[in-house]
Short mmCIF file of C-alpha atoms in Angstrom, two decimals:
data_model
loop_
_atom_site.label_atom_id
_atom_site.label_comp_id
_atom_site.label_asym_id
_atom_site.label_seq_id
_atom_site.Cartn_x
_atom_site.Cartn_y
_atom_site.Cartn_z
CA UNK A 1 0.00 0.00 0.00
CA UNK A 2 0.63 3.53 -0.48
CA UNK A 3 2.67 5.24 2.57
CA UNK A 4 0.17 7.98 2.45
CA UNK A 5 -2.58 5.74 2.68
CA UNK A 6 -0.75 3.79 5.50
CA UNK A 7 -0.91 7.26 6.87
CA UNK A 8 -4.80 7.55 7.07
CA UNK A 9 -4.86 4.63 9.33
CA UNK A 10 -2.98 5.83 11.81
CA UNK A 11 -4.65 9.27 12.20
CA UNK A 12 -6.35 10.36 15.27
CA UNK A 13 -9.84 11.53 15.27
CA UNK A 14 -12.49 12.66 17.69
CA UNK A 15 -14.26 9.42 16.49
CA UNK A 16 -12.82 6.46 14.42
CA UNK A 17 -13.18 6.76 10.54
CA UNK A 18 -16.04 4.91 8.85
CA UNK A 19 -17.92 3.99 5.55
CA UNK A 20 -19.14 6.91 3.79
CA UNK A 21 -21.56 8.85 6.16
CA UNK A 22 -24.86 9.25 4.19
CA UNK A 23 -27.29 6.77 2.23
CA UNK A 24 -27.84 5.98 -1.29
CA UNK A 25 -24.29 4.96 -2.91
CA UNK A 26 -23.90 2.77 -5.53
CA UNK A 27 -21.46 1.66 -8.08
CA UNK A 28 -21.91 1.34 -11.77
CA UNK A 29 -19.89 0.63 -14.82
CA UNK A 30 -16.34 -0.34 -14.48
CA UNK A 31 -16.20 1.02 -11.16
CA UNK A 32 -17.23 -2.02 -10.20
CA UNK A 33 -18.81 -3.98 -7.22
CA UNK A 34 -15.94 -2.82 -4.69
CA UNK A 35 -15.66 0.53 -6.40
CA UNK A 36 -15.10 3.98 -4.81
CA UNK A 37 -17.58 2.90 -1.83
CA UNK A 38 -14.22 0.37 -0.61
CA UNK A 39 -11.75 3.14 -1.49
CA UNK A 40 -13.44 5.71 -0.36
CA UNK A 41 -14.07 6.42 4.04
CA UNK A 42 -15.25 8.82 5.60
CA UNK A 43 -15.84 10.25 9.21
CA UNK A 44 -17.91 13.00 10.79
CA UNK A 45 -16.63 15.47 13.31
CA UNK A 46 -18.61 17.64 15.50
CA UNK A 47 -16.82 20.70 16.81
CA UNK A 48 -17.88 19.46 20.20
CA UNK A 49 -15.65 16.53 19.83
CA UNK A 50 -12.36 18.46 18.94
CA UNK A 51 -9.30 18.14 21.25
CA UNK A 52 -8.66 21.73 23.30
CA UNK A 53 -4.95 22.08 23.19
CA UNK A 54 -4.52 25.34 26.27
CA UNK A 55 -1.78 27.33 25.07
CA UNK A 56 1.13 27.20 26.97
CA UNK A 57 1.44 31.07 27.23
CA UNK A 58 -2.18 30.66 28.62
CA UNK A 59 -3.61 33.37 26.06
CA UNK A 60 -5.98 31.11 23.64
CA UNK A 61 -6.47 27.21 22.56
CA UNK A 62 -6.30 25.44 19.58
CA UNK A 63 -8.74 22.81 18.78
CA UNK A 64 -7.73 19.75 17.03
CA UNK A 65 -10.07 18.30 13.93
CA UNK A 66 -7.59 15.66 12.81
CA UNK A 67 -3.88 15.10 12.75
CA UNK A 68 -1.80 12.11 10.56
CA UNK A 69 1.84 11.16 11.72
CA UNK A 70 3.92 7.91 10.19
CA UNK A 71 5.83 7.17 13.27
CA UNK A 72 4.47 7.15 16.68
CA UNK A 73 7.57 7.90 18.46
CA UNK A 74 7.06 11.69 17.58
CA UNK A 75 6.19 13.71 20.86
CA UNK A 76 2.70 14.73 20.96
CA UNK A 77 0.70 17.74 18.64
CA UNK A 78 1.88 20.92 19.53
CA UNK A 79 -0.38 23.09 21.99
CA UNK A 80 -0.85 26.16 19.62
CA UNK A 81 -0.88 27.23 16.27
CA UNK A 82 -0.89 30.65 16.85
CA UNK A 83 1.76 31.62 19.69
CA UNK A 84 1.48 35.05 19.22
CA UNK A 85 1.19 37.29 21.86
CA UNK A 86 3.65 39.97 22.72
CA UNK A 87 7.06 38.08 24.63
CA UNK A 88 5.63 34.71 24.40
CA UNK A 89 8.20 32.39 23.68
CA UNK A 90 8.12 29.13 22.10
CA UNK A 91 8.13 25.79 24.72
CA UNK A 92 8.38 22.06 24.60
CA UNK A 93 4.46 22.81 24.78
CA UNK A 94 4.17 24.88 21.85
CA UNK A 95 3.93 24.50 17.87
CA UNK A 96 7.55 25.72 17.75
CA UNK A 97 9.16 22.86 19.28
CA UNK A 98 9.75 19.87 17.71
CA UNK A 99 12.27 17.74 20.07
CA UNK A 100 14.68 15.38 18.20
CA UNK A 101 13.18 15.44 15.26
CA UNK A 102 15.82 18.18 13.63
CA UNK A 103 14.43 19.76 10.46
CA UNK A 104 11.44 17.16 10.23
CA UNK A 105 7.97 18.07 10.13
CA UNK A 106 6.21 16.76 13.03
CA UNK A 107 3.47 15.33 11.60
CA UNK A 108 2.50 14.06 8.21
CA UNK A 109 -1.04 16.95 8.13
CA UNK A 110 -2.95 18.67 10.42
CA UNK A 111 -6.28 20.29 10.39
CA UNK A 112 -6.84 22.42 13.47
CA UNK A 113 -8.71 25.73 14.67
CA UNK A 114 -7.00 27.83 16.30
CA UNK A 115 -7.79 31.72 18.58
CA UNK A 116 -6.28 34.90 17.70
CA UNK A 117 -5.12 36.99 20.19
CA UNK A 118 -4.37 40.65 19.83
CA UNK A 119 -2.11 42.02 19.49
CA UNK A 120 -1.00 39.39 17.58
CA UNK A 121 2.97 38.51 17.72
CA UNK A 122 5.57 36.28 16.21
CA UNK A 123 4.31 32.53 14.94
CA UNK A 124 6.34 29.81 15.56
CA UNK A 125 8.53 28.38 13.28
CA UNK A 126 7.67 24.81 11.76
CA UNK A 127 10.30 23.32 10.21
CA UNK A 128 9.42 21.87 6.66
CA UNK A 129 5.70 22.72 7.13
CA UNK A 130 3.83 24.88 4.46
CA UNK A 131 0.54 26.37 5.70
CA UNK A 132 -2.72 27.30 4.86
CA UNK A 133 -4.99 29.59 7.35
CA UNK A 134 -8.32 30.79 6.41
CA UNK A 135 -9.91 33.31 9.10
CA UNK A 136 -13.10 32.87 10.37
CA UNK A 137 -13.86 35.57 12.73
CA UNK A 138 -11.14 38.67 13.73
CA UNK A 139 -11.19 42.07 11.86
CA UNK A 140 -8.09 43.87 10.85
CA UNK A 141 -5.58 40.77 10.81
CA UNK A 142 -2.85 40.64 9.01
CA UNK A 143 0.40 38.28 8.14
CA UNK A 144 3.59 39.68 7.43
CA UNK A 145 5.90 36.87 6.08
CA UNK A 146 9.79 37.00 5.44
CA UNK A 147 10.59 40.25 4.20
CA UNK A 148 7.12 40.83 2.38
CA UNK A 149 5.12 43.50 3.42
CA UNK A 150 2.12 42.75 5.49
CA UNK A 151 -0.86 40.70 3.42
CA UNK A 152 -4.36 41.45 4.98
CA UNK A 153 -6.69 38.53 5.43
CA UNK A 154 -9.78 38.56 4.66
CA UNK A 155 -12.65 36.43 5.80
CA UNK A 156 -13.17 33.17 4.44
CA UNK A 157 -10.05 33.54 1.97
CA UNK A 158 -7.37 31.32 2.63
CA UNK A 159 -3.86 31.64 2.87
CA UNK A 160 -0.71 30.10 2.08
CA UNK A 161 2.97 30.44 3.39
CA UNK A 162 5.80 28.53 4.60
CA UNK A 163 5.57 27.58 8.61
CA UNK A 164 9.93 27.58 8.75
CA UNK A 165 9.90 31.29 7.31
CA UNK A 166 9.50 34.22 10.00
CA UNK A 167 5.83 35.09 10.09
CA UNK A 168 4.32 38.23 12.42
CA UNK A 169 0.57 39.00 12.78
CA UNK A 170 -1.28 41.65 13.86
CA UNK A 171 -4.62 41.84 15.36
CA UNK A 172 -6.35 44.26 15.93
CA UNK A 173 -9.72 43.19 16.68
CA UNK A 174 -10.04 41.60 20.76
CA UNK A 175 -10.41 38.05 19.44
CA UNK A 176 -10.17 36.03 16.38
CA UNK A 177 -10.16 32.70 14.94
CA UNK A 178 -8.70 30.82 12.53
CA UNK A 179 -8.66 27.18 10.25
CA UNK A 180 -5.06 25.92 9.63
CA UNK A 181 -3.75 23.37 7.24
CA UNK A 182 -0.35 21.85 7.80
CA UNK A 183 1.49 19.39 5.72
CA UNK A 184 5.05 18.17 5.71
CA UNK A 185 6.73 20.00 2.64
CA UNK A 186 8.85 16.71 1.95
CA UNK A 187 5.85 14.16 1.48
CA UNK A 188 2.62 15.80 0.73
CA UNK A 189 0.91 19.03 -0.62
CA UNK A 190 -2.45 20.59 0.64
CA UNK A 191 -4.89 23.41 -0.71
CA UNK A 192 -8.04 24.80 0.81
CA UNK A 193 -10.88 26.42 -1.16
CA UNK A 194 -14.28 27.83 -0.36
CA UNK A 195 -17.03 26.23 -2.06
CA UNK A 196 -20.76 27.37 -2.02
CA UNK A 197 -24.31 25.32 -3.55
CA UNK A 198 -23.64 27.32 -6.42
CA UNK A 199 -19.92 26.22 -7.09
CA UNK A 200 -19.63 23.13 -9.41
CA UNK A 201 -17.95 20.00 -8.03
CA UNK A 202 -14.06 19.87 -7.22
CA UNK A 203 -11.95 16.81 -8.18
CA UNK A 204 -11.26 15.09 -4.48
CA UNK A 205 -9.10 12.18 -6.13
CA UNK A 206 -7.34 11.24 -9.52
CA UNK A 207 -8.31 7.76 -10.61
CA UNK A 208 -6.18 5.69 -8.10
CA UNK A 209 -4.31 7.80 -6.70
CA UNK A 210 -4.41 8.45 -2.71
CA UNK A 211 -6.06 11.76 -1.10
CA UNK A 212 -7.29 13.47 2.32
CA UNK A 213 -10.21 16.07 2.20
CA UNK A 214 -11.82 17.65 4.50
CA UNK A 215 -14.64 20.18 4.54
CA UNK A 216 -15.29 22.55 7.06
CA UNK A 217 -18.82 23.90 7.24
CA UNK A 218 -19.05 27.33 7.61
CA UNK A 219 -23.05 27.63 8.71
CA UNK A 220 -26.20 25.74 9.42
CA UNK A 221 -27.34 22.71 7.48
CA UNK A 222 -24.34 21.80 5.03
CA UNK A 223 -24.54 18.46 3.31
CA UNK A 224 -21.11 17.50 1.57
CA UNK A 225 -21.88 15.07 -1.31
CA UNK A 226 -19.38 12.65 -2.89
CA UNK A 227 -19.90 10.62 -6.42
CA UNK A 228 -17.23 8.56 -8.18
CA UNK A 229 -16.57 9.21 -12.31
CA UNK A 230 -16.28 6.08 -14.10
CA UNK A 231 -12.90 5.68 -16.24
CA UNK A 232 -12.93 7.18 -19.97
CA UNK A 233 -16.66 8.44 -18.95
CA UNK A 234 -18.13 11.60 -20.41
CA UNK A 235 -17.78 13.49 -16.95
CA UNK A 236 -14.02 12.75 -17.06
CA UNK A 237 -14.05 14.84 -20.14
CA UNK A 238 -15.03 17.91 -18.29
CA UNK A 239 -12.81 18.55 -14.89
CA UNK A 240 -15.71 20.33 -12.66
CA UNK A 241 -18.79 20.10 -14.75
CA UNK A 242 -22.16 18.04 -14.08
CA UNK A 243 -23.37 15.74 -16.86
CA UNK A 244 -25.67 12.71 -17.02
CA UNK A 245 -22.09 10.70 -17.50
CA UNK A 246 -21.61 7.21 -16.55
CA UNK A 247 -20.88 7.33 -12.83
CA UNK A 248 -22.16 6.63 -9.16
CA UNK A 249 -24.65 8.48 -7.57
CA UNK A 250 -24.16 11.67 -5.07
CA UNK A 251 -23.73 10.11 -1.77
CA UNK A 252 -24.92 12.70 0.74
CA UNK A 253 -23.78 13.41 4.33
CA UNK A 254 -25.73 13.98 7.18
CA UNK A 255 -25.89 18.02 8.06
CA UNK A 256 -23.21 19.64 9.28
CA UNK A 257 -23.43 22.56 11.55
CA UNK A 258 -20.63 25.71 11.55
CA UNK A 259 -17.55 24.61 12.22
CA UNK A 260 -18.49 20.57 12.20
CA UNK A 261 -16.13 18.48 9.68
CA UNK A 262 -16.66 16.19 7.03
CA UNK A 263 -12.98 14.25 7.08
CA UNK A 264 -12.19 12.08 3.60
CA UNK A 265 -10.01 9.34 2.32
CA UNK A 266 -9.46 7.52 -0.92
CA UNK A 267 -6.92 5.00 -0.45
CA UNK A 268 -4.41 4.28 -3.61
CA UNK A 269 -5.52 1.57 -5.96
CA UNK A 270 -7.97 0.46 -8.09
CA UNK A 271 -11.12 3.13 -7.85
CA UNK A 272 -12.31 6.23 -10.55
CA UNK A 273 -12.08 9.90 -9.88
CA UNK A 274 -13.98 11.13 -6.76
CA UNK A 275 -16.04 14.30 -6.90
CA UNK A 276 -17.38 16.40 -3.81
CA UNK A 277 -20.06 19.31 -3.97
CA UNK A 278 -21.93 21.25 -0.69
CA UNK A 279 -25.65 21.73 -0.54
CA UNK A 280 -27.16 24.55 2.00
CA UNK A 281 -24.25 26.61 2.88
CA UNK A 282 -20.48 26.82 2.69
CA UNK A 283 -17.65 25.14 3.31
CA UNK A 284 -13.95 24.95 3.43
CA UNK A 285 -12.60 22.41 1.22
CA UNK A 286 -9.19 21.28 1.91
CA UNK A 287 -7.61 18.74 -0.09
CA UNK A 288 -4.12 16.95 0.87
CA UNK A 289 -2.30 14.66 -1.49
CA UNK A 290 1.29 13.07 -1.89
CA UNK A 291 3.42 15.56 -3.24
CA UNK A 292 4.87 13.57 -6.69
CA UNK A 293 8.55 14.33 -6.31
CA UNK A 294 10.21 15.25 -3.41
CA UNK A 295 10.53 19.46 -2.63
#
């Protein structure tokens, strides 16, 4: 099996991963019996469920959705993503330390929430990480990274930089909160993208090829909906558009509610494309696959 796949297994969740969460899947074509319903797990998270992670400067928490490591002997997830206040200095406890482990990212990906504090401060450094962080609530945040000038952030748009480059933010609003997306530079890529009802489908796997997705609903009452392509079908002709091609059907979650999470995996092997839409609100899409040659 793929190592990335490998990797899936030993994740940690708020609740062990299971068969696709929704009714009404079915394979046709040469999908076959097994399919994308054997390739294909999923799990549901409820923001209740998340691990709190204190700070260890005491000033906020992060809150753990899911986090994928290859060898247990690492130490365990950091206790912030944001250290950031003014003099807070990184600990054993924080995101910033990474004991024995040299320039290796501690963990394969992570998908966490994390607070803003103003006003704001130095990140800590992750070796061989790249991020992503989307904000969801804070007004007047910004990210000034390396020797670029400082990048607003807007609501809902994410963000990418390296975690091993310098990184200050400022906040200017009393409180904030943010989504982060970590992967280890060396062995996999990630992305994150908003998607709305009114956005067509994204591609969540190449035909069998391994993948991680998550989406993160942003309000009330968001169904995430899965469907596999069949191979050489007319829907495989079109990245992103709906036809009446040869293919399953939508497989739909049960509703998520803000800040719940809808956590994918297609393993590597024999199974089509995978496709995922959101009905009744918005979401935050990530997707995390191997990176195809080493950074």
């Amino acid at each position: 099996l793929h190592p990335f796949a490998d990797s899936w297994r030993q994740s940690r969740y708020s609740r062990p991963p299971g068969d696709v969460i929704g009714t009404g899947a079915k394979s046709e074509g040469s999908s076959g019996e097994m399919g994308w319903r054997r390739a294909l797990q999923a799990t549901l998270l409820r923001r209740a469920g998340y691990r709190v992670q204190p700070w260890a400067n005491g000033l906020g928490v992060t809150r753990e959705i899911a986090i994928s490591t290859t060898d247990w002997s690492l130490q365990q997830p950091p206790d912030s993503d944001n250290n950031h206040s003014a003099g807070a200095q990184p600990t054993e406890a924080s995101e910033g330390s990474c004991p024995n482990q040299g320039t290796a990212a501690p963990f394969l990906w992570r998908v966490s929430m994390a607070d803003l504090a103003a006003p704001g401060g130095a990140f800590s450094m992750l070796p061989s990480v790249d991020r992503v962080l989307t904000l969801l609530q804070g007004e007047g945040v910004t990210l000034a990274v390396g020797t670029a000038p400082p990048s607003p952030l807007s609501l809902h748009t994410p963000f990418a930089f390296p975690g091993d480059v310098p990184c200050h933010c400022v906040v200017t609003s009393p409180t904030g909160l943010d989504l982060n997306l970590m992967v280890d530079r060396g062995r996999c890529e990630g992305s994150v993208t908003l998607l709305g009802p009114s956005d067509p489908p994204i591609r969540l796997a190449e035909p069998s090829n391994p993948a991680v997705a998550f989406a993160f609903a942003l309000d009330s009452n968001v169904a995430v909906h899965t469907r596999a392509i069949a191979p050489n079908g007319p829907e495989n002709t079109a990245r992103g558009a709906e036809s009446e091609g040869t293919g399953s059907e939508w497989v739909e979650s049960e509703p998520l509610g803000p800040e719940d999470t809808a956590l994918y995996s297609v393993a590597s092997g024999e199974h089509p494309e995978v496709r995922l839409k959101v009905t009744g609100g918005r979401a935050l899409v990530g997707l995390i696959q191997p990176r195809s040659s080493p950074s």
